[in-house]
PDB file of C-alpha atoms in Angstrom:
ATOM      1  CA  MET A   1     -51.733  -9.885  14.100  1.00 59.00           C
ATOM      2  CA  THR A   2     -51.419 -11.941  16.967  1.00 63.00           C
ATOM      3  CA  GLN A   3     -47.858 -11.754  19.152  1.00 61.00           C
ATOM      4  CA  GLU A   4     -46.889 -14.990  17.960  1.00 62.00           C
ATOM      5  CA  ALA A   5     -47.425 -14.170  14.193  1.00 52.00           C
ATOM      6  CA  ASN A   6     -45.541 -10.802  14.933  1.00 55.00           C
ATOM      7  CA  SER A   7     -42.657 -12.517  16.665  1.00 59.00           C
ATOM      8  CA  ALA A   8     -41.892 -14.734  13.132  1.00 50.00           C
ATOM      9  CA  ILE A   9     -42.424 -11.755  11.110  1.00 53.00           C
ATOM     10  CA  HIS A  10     -39.459 -10.647  13.271  1.00 53.00           C
ATOM     11  CA  SER A  11     -37.664 -13.448  13.276  1.00 56.00           C
ATOM     12  CA  ALA A  12     -37.739 -14.174  10.022  1.00 53.00           C
ATOM     13  CA  SER A  13     -36.754 -10.467   8.663  1.00 57.00           C
ATOM     14  CA  GLN A  14     -33.652 -10.791  11.214  1.00 57.00           C
ATOM     15  CA  GLY A  15     -33.085 -13.851   9.782  1.00 61.00           C
ATOM     16  CA  GLY A  16     -32.780 -13.023   6.461  1.00 67.00           C
ATOM     17  CA  VAL A  17     -30.898 -10.041   7.062  1.00 66.00           C
ATOM     18  CA  ALA A  18     -28.124 -12.483   9.173  1.00 69.00           C
ATOM     19  CA  ALA A  19     -27.711 -14.686   6.000  1.00 72.00           C
ATOM     20  CA  THR A  20     -27.477 -11.352   3.216  1.00 71.00           C
ATOM     21  CA  ALA A  21     -24.577  -9.989   5.470  1.00 70.00           C
ATOM     22  CA  LEU A  22     -23.076 -13.176   5.747  1.00 76.00           C
ATOM     23  CA  ALA A  23     -23.213 -14.258   2.403  1.00 75.00           C
ATOM     24  CA  PHE A  24     -21.930 -10.389   1.714  1.00 70.00           C
ATOM     25  CA  PHE A  25     -19.371 -10.970   4.161  1.00 73.00           C
ATOM     26  CA  HIS A  26     -18.479 -14.633   2.618  1.00 74.00           C
ATOM     27  CA  SER A  27     -18.168 -12.998  -0.728  1.00 71.00           C
ATOM     28  CA  THR A  28     -16.128  -9.942   0.477  1.00 69.00           C
ATOM     29  CA  LEU A  29     -12.959 -12.719   2.180  1.00 72.00           C
ATOM     30  CA  THR A  30     -13.297 -14.927  -0.799  1.00 75.00           C
ATOM     31  CA  ASN A  31     -12.333 -11.547  -2.893  1.00 72.00           C
ATOM     32  CA  MET A  32      -9.934 -10.801  -0.532  1.00 75.00           C
ATOM     33  CA  THR A  33      -7.757 -13.746  -1.082  1.00 80.00           C
ATOM     34  CA  PRO A  34      -5.175 -12.808  -3.560  1.00 84.00           C
ATOM     35  CA  TYR A  35      -4.665  -9.678  -2.371  1.00 82.00           C
ATOM     36  CA  ALA A  36      -4.147 -11.148   0.990  1.00 82.00           C
ATOM     37  CA  ILE A  37      -1.087 -12.877  -0.640  1.00 88.00           C
ATOM     38  CA  VAL A  38       0.926 -10.064  -2.082  1.00 88.00           C
ATOM     39  CA  ALA A  39      -0.085  -7.711   0.681  1.00 87.00           C
ATOM     40  CA  ILE A  40       2.253 -10.959   3.318  1.00 90.00           C
ATOM     41  CA  PRO A  41       5.599 -10.613   1.503  1.00 93.00           C
ATOM     42  CA  LEU A  42       5.596  -6.783   0.984  1.00 92.00           C
ATOM     43  CA  ILE A  43       4.774  -6.679   4.143  1.00 91.00           C
ATOM     44  CA  VAL A  44       7.775  -8.566   5.450  1.00 93.00           C
ATOM     45  CA  LEU A  45       9.802  -6.839   3.347  1.00 94.00           C
ATOM     46  CA  ASP A  46       8.985  -3.349   4.017  1.00 92.00           C
ATOM     47  CA  LEU A  47       9.729  -4.623   7.481  1.00 92.00           C
ATOM     48  CA  LEU A  48      13.389  -5.987   6.727  1.00 94.00           C
ATOM     49  CA  TRP A  49      13.928  -2.973   4.550  1.00 92.00           C
ATOM     50  CA  GLY A  50      12.828  -0.638   7.307  1.00 91.00           C
ATOM     51  CA  ILE A  51      15.377  -2.153   9.954  1.00 93.00           C
ATOM     52  CA  ARG A  52      17.855  -1.593   7.611  1.00 94.00           C
ATOM     53  CA  ALA A  53      17.253   1.801   6.800  1.00 91.00           C
ATOM     54  CA  ALA A  54      16.278   2.764  10.865  1.00 90.00           C
ATOM     55  CA  ASN A  55      20.668   1.052  11.195  1.00 92.00           C
ATOM     56  CA  HIS A  56      21.954   2.828   8.110  1.00 91.00           C
ATOM     57  CA  ARG A  57      20.476   6.092   9.933  1.00 88.00           C
ATOM     58  CA  LYS A  58      22.469   4.940  13.556  1.00 90.00           C
ATOM     59  CA  GLU A  59      18.672   4.768  15.057  1.00 89.00           C
ATOM     60  CA  ARG A  60      18.056   1.679  17.751  1.00 90.00           C
ATOM     61  CA  VAL A  61      15.771  -0.498  16.424  1.00 88.00           C
ATOM     62  CA  THR A  62      13.840  -2.412  19.413  1.00 90.00           C
ATOM     63  CA  PHE A  63      12.189  -6.014  18.460  1.00 89.00           C
ATOM     64  CA  SER A  64       8.661  -4.648  19.773  1.00 91.00           C
ATOM     65  CA  ARG A  65       8.835  -1.374  17.662  1.00 89.00           C
ATOM     66  CA  ALA A  66       9.528  -3.082  14.874  1.00 89.00           C
ATOM     67  CA  PHE A  67       6.651  -6.142  15.925  1.00 90.00           C
ATOM     68  CA  ARG A  68       3.463  -3.588  16.610  1.00 92.00           C
ATOM     69  CA  ARG A  69       4.691  -0.738  13.700  1.00 90.00           C
ATOM     70  CA  THR A  70       4.497  -4.362  11.730  1.00 90.00           C
ATOM     71  CA  MET A  71       1.214  -5.680  13.426  1.00 92.00           C
ATOM     72  CA  SER A  72      -0.251  -2.319  13.019  1.00 92.00           C
ATOM     73  CA  LYS A  73       0.769  -2.552   9.008  1.00 89.00           C
ATOM     74  CA  THR A  74      -0.858  -6.062   8.506  1.00 89.00           C
ATOM     75  CA  PHE A  75      -4.373  -4.708  10.237  1.00 91.00           C
ATOM     76  CA  ASP A  76      -4.170  -1.725   8.104  1.00 90.00           C
ATOM     77  CA  TYR A  77      -3.740  -3.987   4.805  1.00 86.00           C
ATOM     78  CA  ILE A  78      -6.478  -6.291   6.322  1.00 85.00           C
ATOM     79  CA  CYS A  79      -9.125  -2.864   6.553  1.00 88.00           C
ATOM     80  CA  TRP A  80      -7.897  -1.646   3.054  1.00 89.00           C
ATOM     81  CA  ILE A  81      -8.494  -5.285   1.333  1.00 84.00           C
ATOM     82  CA  LEU A  82     -12.118  -5.520   3.189  1.00 82.00           C
ATOM     83  CA  ILE A  83     -12.775  -1.764   1.913  1.00 86.00           C
ATOM     84  CA  ALA A  84     -11.737  -1.665  -1.377  1.00 87.00           C
ATOM     85  CA  SER A  85     -13.766  -5.690  -1.672  1.00 81.00           C
ATOM     86  CA  GLY A  86     -16.821  -4.474  -0.062  1.00 79.00           C
ATOM     87  CA  ILE A  87     -17.090  -1.583  -1.977  1.00 85.00           C
ATOM     88  CA  ALA A  88     -16.673  -3.291  -5.192  1.00 83.00           C
ATOM     89  CA  LEU A  89     -18.882  -5.807  -4.013  1.00 78.00           C
ATOM     90  CA  ALA A  90     -21.697  -3.703  -2.983  1.00 81.00           C
ATOM     91  CA  PHE A  91     -20.910  -1.525  -6.256  1.00 86.00           C
ATOM     92  CA  ASP A  92     -20.713  -4.261  -8.233  1.00 84.00           C
ATOM     93  CA  THR A  93     -17.651  -2.551 -10.258  1.00 84.00           C
ATOM     94  CA  LYS A  94     -14.190  -4.350  -9.765  1.00 82.00           C
ATOM     95  CA  TRP A  95     -12.178  -1.849 -11.518  1.00 85.00           C
ATOM     96  CA  LEU A  96     -12.970   0.113  -8.023  1.00 85.00           C
ATOM     97  CA  GLU A  97     -11.420  -2.548  -5.936  1.00 85.00           C
ATOM     98  CA  TYR A  98      -7.862  -2.841  -8.487  1.00 86.00           C
ATOM     99  CA  GLY A  99      -7.913   1.121  -8.161  1.00 86.00           C
ATOM    100  CA  ILE A 100      -8.134   1.572  -4.239  1.00 88.00           C
ATOM    101  CA  LEU A 101      -5.359  -1.437  -3.736  1.00 88.00           C
ATOM    102  CA  GLY A 102      -3.902  -0.958  -6.918  1.00 87.00           C
ATOM    103  CA  LEU A 103      -2.808   2.611  -5.102  1.00 86.00           C
ATOM    104  CA  VAL A 104      -2.048   0.724  -1.792  1.00 88.00           C
ATOM    105  CA  ILE A 105       0.596  -1.665  -2.705  1.00 89.00           C
ATOM    106  CA  PHE A 106       1.633   1.181  -5.095  1.00 85.00           C
ATOM    107  CA  ASN A 107       2.092   3.153  -1.773  1.00 85.00           C
ATOM    108  CA  GLU A 108       3.468   0.408   0.123  1.00 89.00           C
ATOM    109  CA  ILE A 109       6.187  -0.617  -2.796  1.00 89.00           C
ATOM    110  CA  THR A 110       7.439   2.912  -2.849  1.00 85.00           C
ATOM    111  CA  SER A 111       8.210   2.848   0.900  1.00 86.00           C
ATOM    112  CA  ILE A 112      10.159   0.043   0.010  1.00 91.00           C
ATOM    113  CA  VAL A 113      11.737   1.164  -2.577  1.00 88.00           C
ATOM    114  CA  ALA A 114      12.863   4.054  -0.752  1.00 86.00           C
ATOM    115  CA  ASN A 115      14.142   2.305   2.835  1.00 88.00           C
ATOM    116  CA  TYR A 116      16.111  -0.031  -0.092  1.00 90.00           C
ATOM    117  CA  PHE A 117      18.038   3.410  -1.370  1.00 86.00           C
ATOM    118  CA  GLU A 118      17.897   5.125   1.549  1.00 86.00           C
ATOM    119  CA  THR A 119      20.463   2.154   2.379  1.00 88.00           C
ATOM    120  CA  LYS A 120      22.610   3.168  -0.984  1.00 87.00           C
ATOM    121  CA  ASP A 121      22.440   6.593   0.081  1.00 83.00           C
ATOM    122  CA  VAL A 122      20.304   7.990  -2.801  1.00 80.00           C
ATOM    123  CA  GLN A 123      17.080   9.829  -2.506  1.00 77.00           C
ATOM    124  CA  VAL A 124      13.987   9.426  -4.246  1.00 76.00           C
ATOM    125  CA  SER A 125      11.471  12.267  -5.268  1.00 74.00           C
ATOM    126  CA  PHE A 126       8.823   9.806  -4.999  1.00 73.00           C
ATOM    127  CA  ILE A 127       6.561  12.969  -6.773  1.00 71.00           C
ATOM    128  CA  ALA A 128       7.782  12.763  -9.451  1.00 72.00           C
ATOM    129  CA  LEU A 129       7.695   8.910  -9.411  1.00 74.00           C
ATOM    130  CA  TYR A 130       3.748   9.431  -8.836  1.00 72.00           C
ATOM    131  CA  ARG A 131       4.144  11.852 -11.651  1.00 73.00           C
ATOM    132  CA  TRP A 132       5.739   9.440 -14.009  1.00 74.00           C
ATOM    133  CA  VAL A 133       3.395   6.538 -13.138  1.00 75.00           C
ATOM    134  CA  PHE A 134       0.413   8.319 -14.278  1.00 71.00           C
ATOM    135  CA  ARG A 135       2.102   9.942 -17.299  1.00 73.00           C
ATOM    136  CA  LYS A 136       2.809   6.350 -18.392  1.00 74.00           C
ATOM    137  CA  ALA A 137      -1.028   5.828 -17.502  1.00 74.00           C
ATOM    138  CA  ALA A 138      -1.552   8.260 -19.486  1.00 71.00           C
ATOM    139  CA  GLU A 139       0.858   7.791 -22.384  1.00 75.00           C
ATOM    140  CA  LYS A 140      -1.509   4.837 -23.475  1.00 77.00           C
ATOM    141  CA  HIS A 141      -4.422   6.968 -24.295  1.00 72.00           C
ATOM    142  CA  GLY A 142      -2.184   9.037 -26.325  1.00 73.00           C
ATOM    143  CA  ILE A 143      -0.429  11.600 -23.757  1.00 65.00           C
ATOM    144  CA  GLU A 144       3.060  11.748 -24.954  1.00 66.00           C
ATOM    145  CA  VAL A 145       5.434  11.143 -22.091  1.00 61.00           C
ATOM    146  CA  THR A 146       9.455  12.485 -22.181  1.00 65.00           C
ATOM    147  CA  ASP A 147      12.369  11.142 -21.179  1.00 63.00           C
ATOM    148  CA  GLU A 148      13.541  13.777 -18.636  1.00 67.00           C
ATOM    149  CA  ASP A 149      10.331  12.507 -16.362  1.00 61.00           C
ATOM    150  CA  ALA A 150      12.157   9.043 -16.030  1.00 57.00           C
ATOM    151  CA  HIS A 151      15.683  11.499 -15.108  1.00 60.00           C
ATOM    152  CA  GLU A 152      13.537  13.472 -12.143  1.00 62.00           C
ATOM    153  CA  ILE A 153      12.666   9.726 -10.638  1.00 59.00           C
ATOM    154  CA  ILE A 154      15.771   9.003  -9.022  1.00 57.00           C
ATOM    155  CA  LYS A 155      18.673  11.638  -7.595  1.00 61.00           C
ATOM    156  CA  PRO A 156      21.659  11.288  -5.800  1.00 59.00           C
ATOM    157  CA  LYS A 157      21.769  12.363  -1.954  1.00 63.00           C
ATOM    158  CA  ARG A 158      22.872  15.803  -0.635  1.00 67.00           C
ATOM    159  CA  ASP A 159      24.100  17.335   2.314  1.00 67.00           C
ATOM    160  CA  ALA A 160      22.954  20.374   4.354  1.00 69.00           C
ATOM    161  CA  ARG A 161      24.986  22.307   2.105  1.00 68.00           C
ATOM    162  CA  GLY A 162      23.724  20.448  -1.083  1.00 64.00           C
ATOM    163  CA  ARG A 163      26.927  18.775  -2.139  1.00 63.00           C
ATOM    164  CA  PHE A 164      26.837  15.121  -2.825  1.00 58.00           C
ATOM    165  CA  VAL A 165      26.765  12.381  -0.448  1.00 64.00           C
ATOM    166  CA  LYS A 166      29.153   9.717  -1.415  1.00 58.00           C
ATOM    167  CA  ARG A 167      27.793   5.833  -1.136  1.00 51.00           C
ATOM    168  CA  GLY A 168      29.989   2.891   1.211  1.00 45.00           C
TER     169      GLY A 168
END
């Protein structure tokens, strides 16, 4: 085989790999658009309630720190969305994408809820909340969930001596 033929085969295989990778990346970006639309308001809400919770704790809030954390969270979302969309596309399983991003979005919502309730001096047990959500999901498959599970989720905040902290 001549040098020119070798070079032509090498170029053609590089072009084929590049085209395949580009098509995969394009499909991943197309799949991630709805999740990016959901992520934007979640990031903004987390920023607003995070600032309110920090002010409630009497912490000093700086624009620099808030901006840095928000940008970090934005890039984390982009990474999670790309990973979930890429894995789902590579393995041709949408449920994997829904599962990964569902956990990421649920985690963000719990962060927003925690910041909200912190400003109201209410302690939220997220372990109980996760347990309750998974029990509700399991209930669809015939597993019974009691009302006591729901009462574990939100508890009044207590001070160091175990007394309830007054609101307002």
